[in-house]
Amino acid sequence: DSGSPKTVDCGGARWTVNNYEGRGSGSTTAEVAMAQSINTVYAQIMARVGPGAVADVAQKAGIPREAVTPAECAMALGGMREGVSPLEQAAAFATFAAKGTYAEPYAIERIRDRDGSVVYERGRPKTREAFGEREVGVLNGVLQGVVRDGTGTAAAVGRPMAGKTGTTENYGNAWFIGYVPQLATAVWVGHPEGDTPMTNVRGQSVTGGSFPARIFSSYMREALAGVPVKDLHRASPDELALRGAPDTTVGPAESAAPSSSSPPTTRRPVITLPPEPPTTLRTVRPAPPRTAAPVATVVPTTTTTLPPRPTTTTPTPTTTVALPSRL
């Protein structure tokens, strides 16, 4: 039932949820609810699955433990204990781009001194299998719908991609996170000093499907210039049902990770350009493919020094970047 508001029993308490960017009425599917950001549908799913299970899956994807502990029902809509940085959001969604393999992100690959000698070089990135390929294939198909005919149409880049919009209450933060097989990028627009309603920016309220989605599209078209067009790995939900249990061979999520998502206590964004393949973050232009999905966070108004901090306090399409925090 996609009607709003909706009150459910979740985690031993009554929880009332309203739809935000999207709106709904009557019965719908989980796929349509994702594409149209119908919060009440996912509140009902959270009530059935339970916050503990959702927290476990979030950690496997790369969301820090501190953000989902203790597990709460609001996680269904991006509500986290700790703020998630753009880098952490991009890394988590890169797991889906890489068919379920999580790669620990890093920002510096190599440092040279004034004579050109290498004084530091990052080793191979740490990776782990987080999800089975069929599970990720189902999710990729659903998230493609967000860009194809949902709240994220402005993020399209002219090639197969998936992603999600996010807008916090009172338009205080707006996100778009998306990916192709070779690259995941998170875009955040907001005020670095804290939640400030963005209700009249160039004559409109800022949602994830507005400036963040357009920033994402503009950046990705440039970043992917010359990169081969590849289709995302997809699978049908019926395939999971027919074959039985998901093909997930995963270990426990890593316990030590940075902090997490919405209503974002947004941490300072970082800027990195990944290698062309899935696996790492780099401060250089894309290089030959590797093994896991790269991630990138873009801050149009900063430089590649780490960690950059936006210098503008008025959110515009060129403020900062990162990913969705609320359905």
Coordinates of C-alpha atoms in Angstrom, one line a residue:
D1 CA 0.0 0.0 0.0
S2 CA 1.6 3.3 -1.1
G3 CA -0.8 5.6 0.7
S4 CA 0.6 8.4 2.9
P5 CA 0.9 8.8 5.8
K6 CA 1.4 5.3 7.0
T7 CA 1.8 4.0 10.5
V8 CA 3.5 0.6 11.1
D9 CA 4.7 -1.5 14.0
C10 CA 8.5 -1.6 13.6
G11 CA 11.1 -2.5 16.1
G12 CA 8.6 -2.8 18.9
A13 CA 7.1 0.7 18.4
R14 CA 4.6 2.6 16.3
W15 CA 6.3 4.5 13.4
T16 CA 4.5 7.0 11.1
V17 CA 6.0 7.8 7.7
N18 CA 5.0 10.3 5.0
N19 CA 5.9 10.2 1.4
Y20 CA 8.4 12.8 0.3
E21 CA 9.6 13.4 -3.3
G22 CA 7.4 10.7 -4.6
R23 CA 3.7 10.2 -3.8
G24 CA 1.6 7.2 -3.9
S25 CA -2.0 5.8 -3.6
G26 CA -3.2 2.3 -3.7
S27 CA -1.2 -0.8 -4.3
T28 CA 2.2 -0.7 -6.0
T29 CA 5.4 -2.7 -6.4
A30 CA 8.7 -2.4 -4.7
E31 CA 10.2 -1.5 -8.1
V32 CA 7.8 1.4 -8.6
A33 CA 8.2 2.6 -5.0
M34 CA 11.9 2.8 -5.4
A35 CA 11.7 4.7 -8.7
Q36 CA 9.2 7.2 -7.4
S37 CA 10.7 7.5 -3.9
I38 CA 7.5 6.2 -2.1
N39 CA 8.7 6.1 1.5
T40 CA 5.6 4.4 2.9
V41 CA 6.2 1.2 0.9
Y42 CA 9.8 0.8 2.3
A43 CA 8.6 1.6 5.8
Q44 CA 6.3 -1.5 5.5
I45 CA 9.2 -3.6 4.1
M46 CA 11.4 -2.5 7.0
A47 CA 8.7 -3.5 9.5
R48 CA 8.6 -7.0 8.0
V49 CA 12.4 -7.5 7.6
G50 CA 13.4 -5.8 10.8
P51 CA 16.1 -3.2 11.4
G52 CA 18.7 -5.7 12.5
A53 CA 18.7 -7.4 9.1
V54 CA 18.8 -4.1 7.3
A55 CA 21.8 -2.9 9.4
D56 CA 23.7 -6.1 8.6
V57 CA 23.2 -5.7 4.9
A58 CA 24.1 -2.0 5.1
Q59 CA 27.4 -2.9 6.7
K60 CA 28.2 -5.5 4.1
A61 CA 27.7 -2.9 1.4
G62 CA 30.2 -0.6 3.2
I63 CA 28.1 1.6 5.4
P64 CA 30.0 2.1 8.7
R65 CA 28.9 0.2 11.8
E66 CA 28.6 3.4 13.8
A67 CA 25.9 4.7 11.5
V68 CA 23.6 1.7 12.0
T69 CA 24.2 0.9 15.6
P70 CA 21.8 0.5 17.3
A71 CA 19.7 -0.5 14.4
E72 CA 16.6 1.6 13.9
C73 CA 13.6 1.6 11.6
A74 CA 14.4 5.0 10.2
M75 CA 17.3 3.4 8.3
A76 CA 14.8 2.4 5.7
L77 CA 14.7 6.0 4.7
G78 CA 18.3 6.9 5.2
G79 CA 18.1 7.8 8.9
M80 CA 21.5 7.0 10.5
R81 CA 23.1 7.6 13.8
E82 CA 26.2 9.1 12.2
G83 CA 26.5 11.1 9.0
V84 CA 27.8 9.3 5.9
S85 CA 30.4 11.1 3.8
P86 CA 30.1 11.3 0.0
L87 CA 33.1 8.9 -0.2
E88 CA 31.5 6.3 2.0
Q89 CA 28.2 6.5 0.0
A90 CA 30.0 6.2 -3.3
A91 CA 32.0 3.2 -2.0
A92 CA 28.9 1.4 -0.8
F93 CA 27.1 1.8 -4.2
A94 CA 30.2 0.8 -6.0
T95 CA 29.7 -2.6 -4.4
F96 CA 26.6 -3.0 -6.6
A97 CA 28.5 -1.8 -9.7
A98 CA 31.1 -4.5 -9.0
K99 CA 28.6 -7.4 -8.8
G100 CA 28.7 -7.5 -5.0
T101 CA 32.4 -7.0 -4.3
Y102 CA 33.2 -4.2 -1.8
A103 CA 36.5 -2.3 -2.2
E104 CA 37.8 -0.2 0.6
P105 CA 38.2 3.3 -0.8
Y106 CA 41.3 5.4 -0.6
A107 CA 42.2 8.9 -1.8
I108 CA 45.9 8.9 -2.4
E109 CA 47.6 6.4 -4.7
R110 CA 51.1 7.8 -5.0
I111 CA 53.2 10.7 -3.7
R112 CA 56.3 12.0 -5.4
D113 CA 58.8 14.5 -4.1
R114 CA 60.1 17.5 -6.1
D115 CA 62.6 15.3 -7.9
G116 CA 59.9 12.9 -9.1
S117 CA 60.9 10.1 -6.8
V118 CA 58.1 8.0 -5.3
V119 CA 58.0 8.4 -1.6
Y120 CA 54.7 6.6 -1.0
E121 CA 52.6 4.2 -3.1
R122 CA 49.4 2.6 -2.1
G123 CA 49.3 -1.2 -2.3
R124 CA 46.4 -3.2 -3.7
P125 CA 43.0 -2.2 -2.4
K126 CA 41.3 -4.4 0.2
T127 CA 38.3 -6.2 -1.2
R128 CA 35.7 -8.7 0.1
E129 CA 32.7 -10.4 -1.4
A130 CA 29.6 -8.7 0.1
F131 CA 26.7 -10.1 -1.9
G132 CA 26.0 -12.7 -4.5
E133 CA 25.8 -11.7 -8.2
R134 CA 22.1 -12.6 -8.5
E135 CA 21.1 -10.5 -5.5
V136 CA 23.0 -7.5 -6.9
G137 CA 21.6 -8.1 -10.3
V138 CA 18.1 -7.7 -9.0
L139 CA 19.0 -4.5 -7.2
N140 CA 20.7 -3.1 -10.2
G141 CA 17.6 -3.6 -12.3
V142 CA 15.4 -1.8 -9.7
L143 CA 17.8 1.2 -9.4
Q144 CA 18.0 1.5 -13.2
G145 CA 14.3 2.3 -13.0
V146 CA 15.1 5.4 -10.9
V147 CA 17.0 6.9 -13.8
R148 CA 14.9 5.5 -16.6
D149 CA 11.5 6.8 -15.4
G150 CA 11.7 7.8 -11.7
T151 CA 12.9 10.7 -9.6
G152 CA 16.4 10.5 -11.1
T153 CA 15.8 11.1 -14.9
A154 CA 18.0 14.2 -14.9
A155 CA 21.0 12.0 -14.0
A156 CA 21.0 10.0 -17.2
V157 CA 24.3 9.9 -19.0
G158 CA 23.4 8.2 -22.3
R159 CA 24.5 4.7 -21.3
P160 CA 23.2 1.9 -18.9
M161 CA 23.4 3.2 -15.3
A162 CA 21.6 3.0 -12.0
G163 CA 21.2 5.3 -9.0
K164 CA 19.1 6.8 -6.3
T165 CA 17.9 10.3 -5.3
G166 CA 17.7 11.4 -1.7
T167 CA 16.3 14.5 0.0
T168 CA 16.2 15.1 3.8
E169 CA 13.4 16.8 5.7
N170 CA 13.0 20.5 5.1
Y171 CA 15.3 20.3 2.0
G172 CA 18.4 20.5 4.2
N173 CA 20.4 18.0 2.1
A174 CA 20.1 16.6 -1.3
W175 CA 21.9 13.6 -2.8
F176 CA 22.3 11.6 -5.9
I177 CA 24.4 8.5 -6.1
G178 CA 24.8 6.5 -9.3
Y179 CA 27.0 4.1 -11.1
V180 CA 28.0 2.4 -14.3
P181 CA 30.0 -0.9 -14.2
Q182 CA 33.3 1.0 -14.2
L183 CA 32.6 4.0 -11.9
A184 CA 30.3 5.0 -9.0
T185 CA 29.9 8.7 -8.1
A186 CA 28.1 10.3 -5.1
V187 CA 26.8 13.9 -5.2
W188 CA 25.8 15.9 -2.2
V189 CA 24.4 19.4 -2.2
G190 CA 23.9 21.3 1.0
H191 CA 25.5 23.6 3.6
P192 CA 28.7 22.3 5.2
E193 CA 27.9 24.1 8.5
G194 CA 24.7 22.1 9.0
D195 CA 21.1 21.5 7.8
T196 CA 19.8 24.7 6.2
P197 CA 16.5 24.5 4.2
M198 CA 17.2 24.9 0.5
T199 CA 13.7 26.0 -0.4
N200 CA 14.5 28.8 -2.9
V201 CA 17.6 28.1 -4.9
R202 CA 17.3 29.6 -8.3
G203 CA 13.6 29.5 -7.8
Q204 CA 13.1 26.0 -6.6
S205 CA 13.4 23.6 -3.6
V206 CA 16.5 21.5 -3.9
T207 CA 15.8 17.7 -4.1
G208 CA 18.0 14.9 -5.1
G209 CA 16.5 14.8 -8.5
S210 CA 17.3 18.5 -9.2
F211 CA 20.8 19.9 -8.9
P212 CA 22.5 16.7 -7.6
A213 CA 21.2 14.6 -10.5
R214 CA 22.2 17.3 -13.0
I215 CA 25.7 17.6 -11.4
F216 CA 26.1 13.9 -11.6
S217 CA 25.2 13.7 -15.2
S218 CA 27.5 16.5 -16.2
Y219 CA 30.4 15.1 -14.3
M220 CA 29.9 11.5 -15.4
R221 CA 29.7 12.4 -19.1
E222 CA 33.1 13.9 -18.8
A223 CA 34.6 11.3 -16.6
L224 CA 33.4 8.5 -18.9
A225 CA 34.5 10.0 -22.1
G226 CA 36.4 7.3 -24.0
V227 CA 35.4 4.6 -21.5
P228 CA 33.7 1.6 -23.2
V229 CA 29.9 1.4 -22.8
K230 CA 29.0 -1.7 -20.8
D231 CA 25.7 -3.0 -19.5
L232 CA 25.0 -3.4 -15.8
H233 CA 24.8 -6.9 -14.5
R234 CA 21.1 -7.6 -13.9
A235 CA 18.9 -10.5 -12.7
S236 CA 15.2 -11.1 -12.3
P237 CA 13.6 -11.5 -8.9
D238 CA 12.0 -14.6 -10.3
E239 CA 15.5 -16.1 -10.8
L240 CA 16.1 -15.8 -7.1
A241 CA 12.8 -17.4 -6.3
L242 CA 13.3 -20.3 -8.8
R243 CA 16.8 -21.1 -7.6
G244 CA 16.1 -20.9 -3.9
A245 CA 18.3 -19.1 -1.5
P246 CA 20.5 -16.2 -2.7
D247 CA 24.0 -17.2 -3.8
T248 CA 25.6 -15.1 -1.1
T249 CA 29.0 -16.3 0.1
V250 CA 30.0 -13.5 2.4
G251 CA 31.9 -13.1 5.6
P252 CA 30.9 -10.7 8.4
A253 CA 31.0 -7.0 7.5
E254 CA 34.1 -5.2 8.6
S255 CA 33.7 -3.6 11.9
A256 CA 36.0 -0.7 11.5
A257 CA 34.6 1.8 8.9
P258 CA 34.0 5.5 8.9
S259 CA 30.5 7.0 9.6
S260 CA 27.2 7.0 7.6
S261 CA 23.9 8.5 6.1
S262 CA 20.8 10.5 6.5
P263 CA 19.4 12.9 7.7
P264 CA 23.1 13.5 6.9
T265 CA 25.3 15.0 9.5
T266 CA 27.3 15.6 6.4
R267 CA 31.0 15.3 6.9
R268 CA 33.5 17.2 4.7
P269 CA 33.3 15.9 1.2
V270 CA 36.4 14.5 -0.4
I271 CA 37.4 14.7 -4.1
T272 CA 38.9 11.7 -5.9
L273 CA 39.0 10.4 -9.4
P274 CA 39.0 6.6 -9.7
P275 CA 40.9 4.3 -11.9
E276 CA 38.7 3.2 -14.8
P277 CA 37.8 -0.3 -13.3
P278 CA 36.1 -1.3 -10.2
T279 CA 38.3 -1.2 -7.2
T280 CA 39.9 2.0 -6.0
L281 CA 39.9 5.7 -5.7
R282 CA 42.7 7.7 -7.2
T283 CA 43.6 11.4 -7.7
V284 CA 44.4 10.8 -11.3
R285 CA 42.4 10.3 -14.5
P286 CA 41.1 6.7 -15.2
A287 CA 43.7 4.0 -15.7
P288 CA 43.3 0.4 -17.1
P289 CA 40.7 -1.8 -15.5
R290 CA 41.3 -3.8 -12.3
T291 CA 38.8 -5.9 -10.4
A292 CA 36.4 -4.0 -8.2
A293 CA 34.3 -0.9 -8.8
P294 CA 36.0 2.4 -8.4
V295 CA 34.3 5.2 -6.6
A296 CA 34.4 8.9 -7.0
T297 CA 33.1 11.9 -5.1
V298 CA 33.1 15.2 -6.9
V299 CA 33.3 18.6 -5.3
P300 CA 33.1 21.2 -8.1
T301 CA 34.1 24.1 -5.9
T302 CA 37.2 22.4 -4.3
T303 CA 40.5 21.1 -5.4
T304 CA 42.1 17.7 -5.2
T305 CA 43.7 18.5 -1.8
L306 CA 42.4 16.2 0.9
P307 CA 40.1 16.7 2.6
P308 CA 38.6 19.7 0.7
R309 CA 36.0 21.7 2.5
P310 CA 33.5 23.8 0.4
T311 CA 34.1 27.5 0.6
T312 CA 30.6 28.5 -0.3
T313 CA 27.6 28.6 2.0
T314 CA 25.0 29.2 -0.6
P315 CA 24.0 25.9 -2.2
T316 CA 24.1 26.0 -5.9
P317 CA 24.7 23.3 -8.6
T318 CA 28.4 23.9 -8.0
T319 CA 28.6 23.4 -4.2
T320 CA 29.5 19.8 -3.4
V321 CA 28.5 16.3 -4.0
A322 CA 27.5 12.8 -2.7
L323 CA 24.5 10.4 -2.6
P324 CA 20.9 9.7 -1.5
S325 CA 20.0 9.5 2.1
R326 CA 16.3 9.2 2.1
L327 CA 13.9 7.4 -0.3

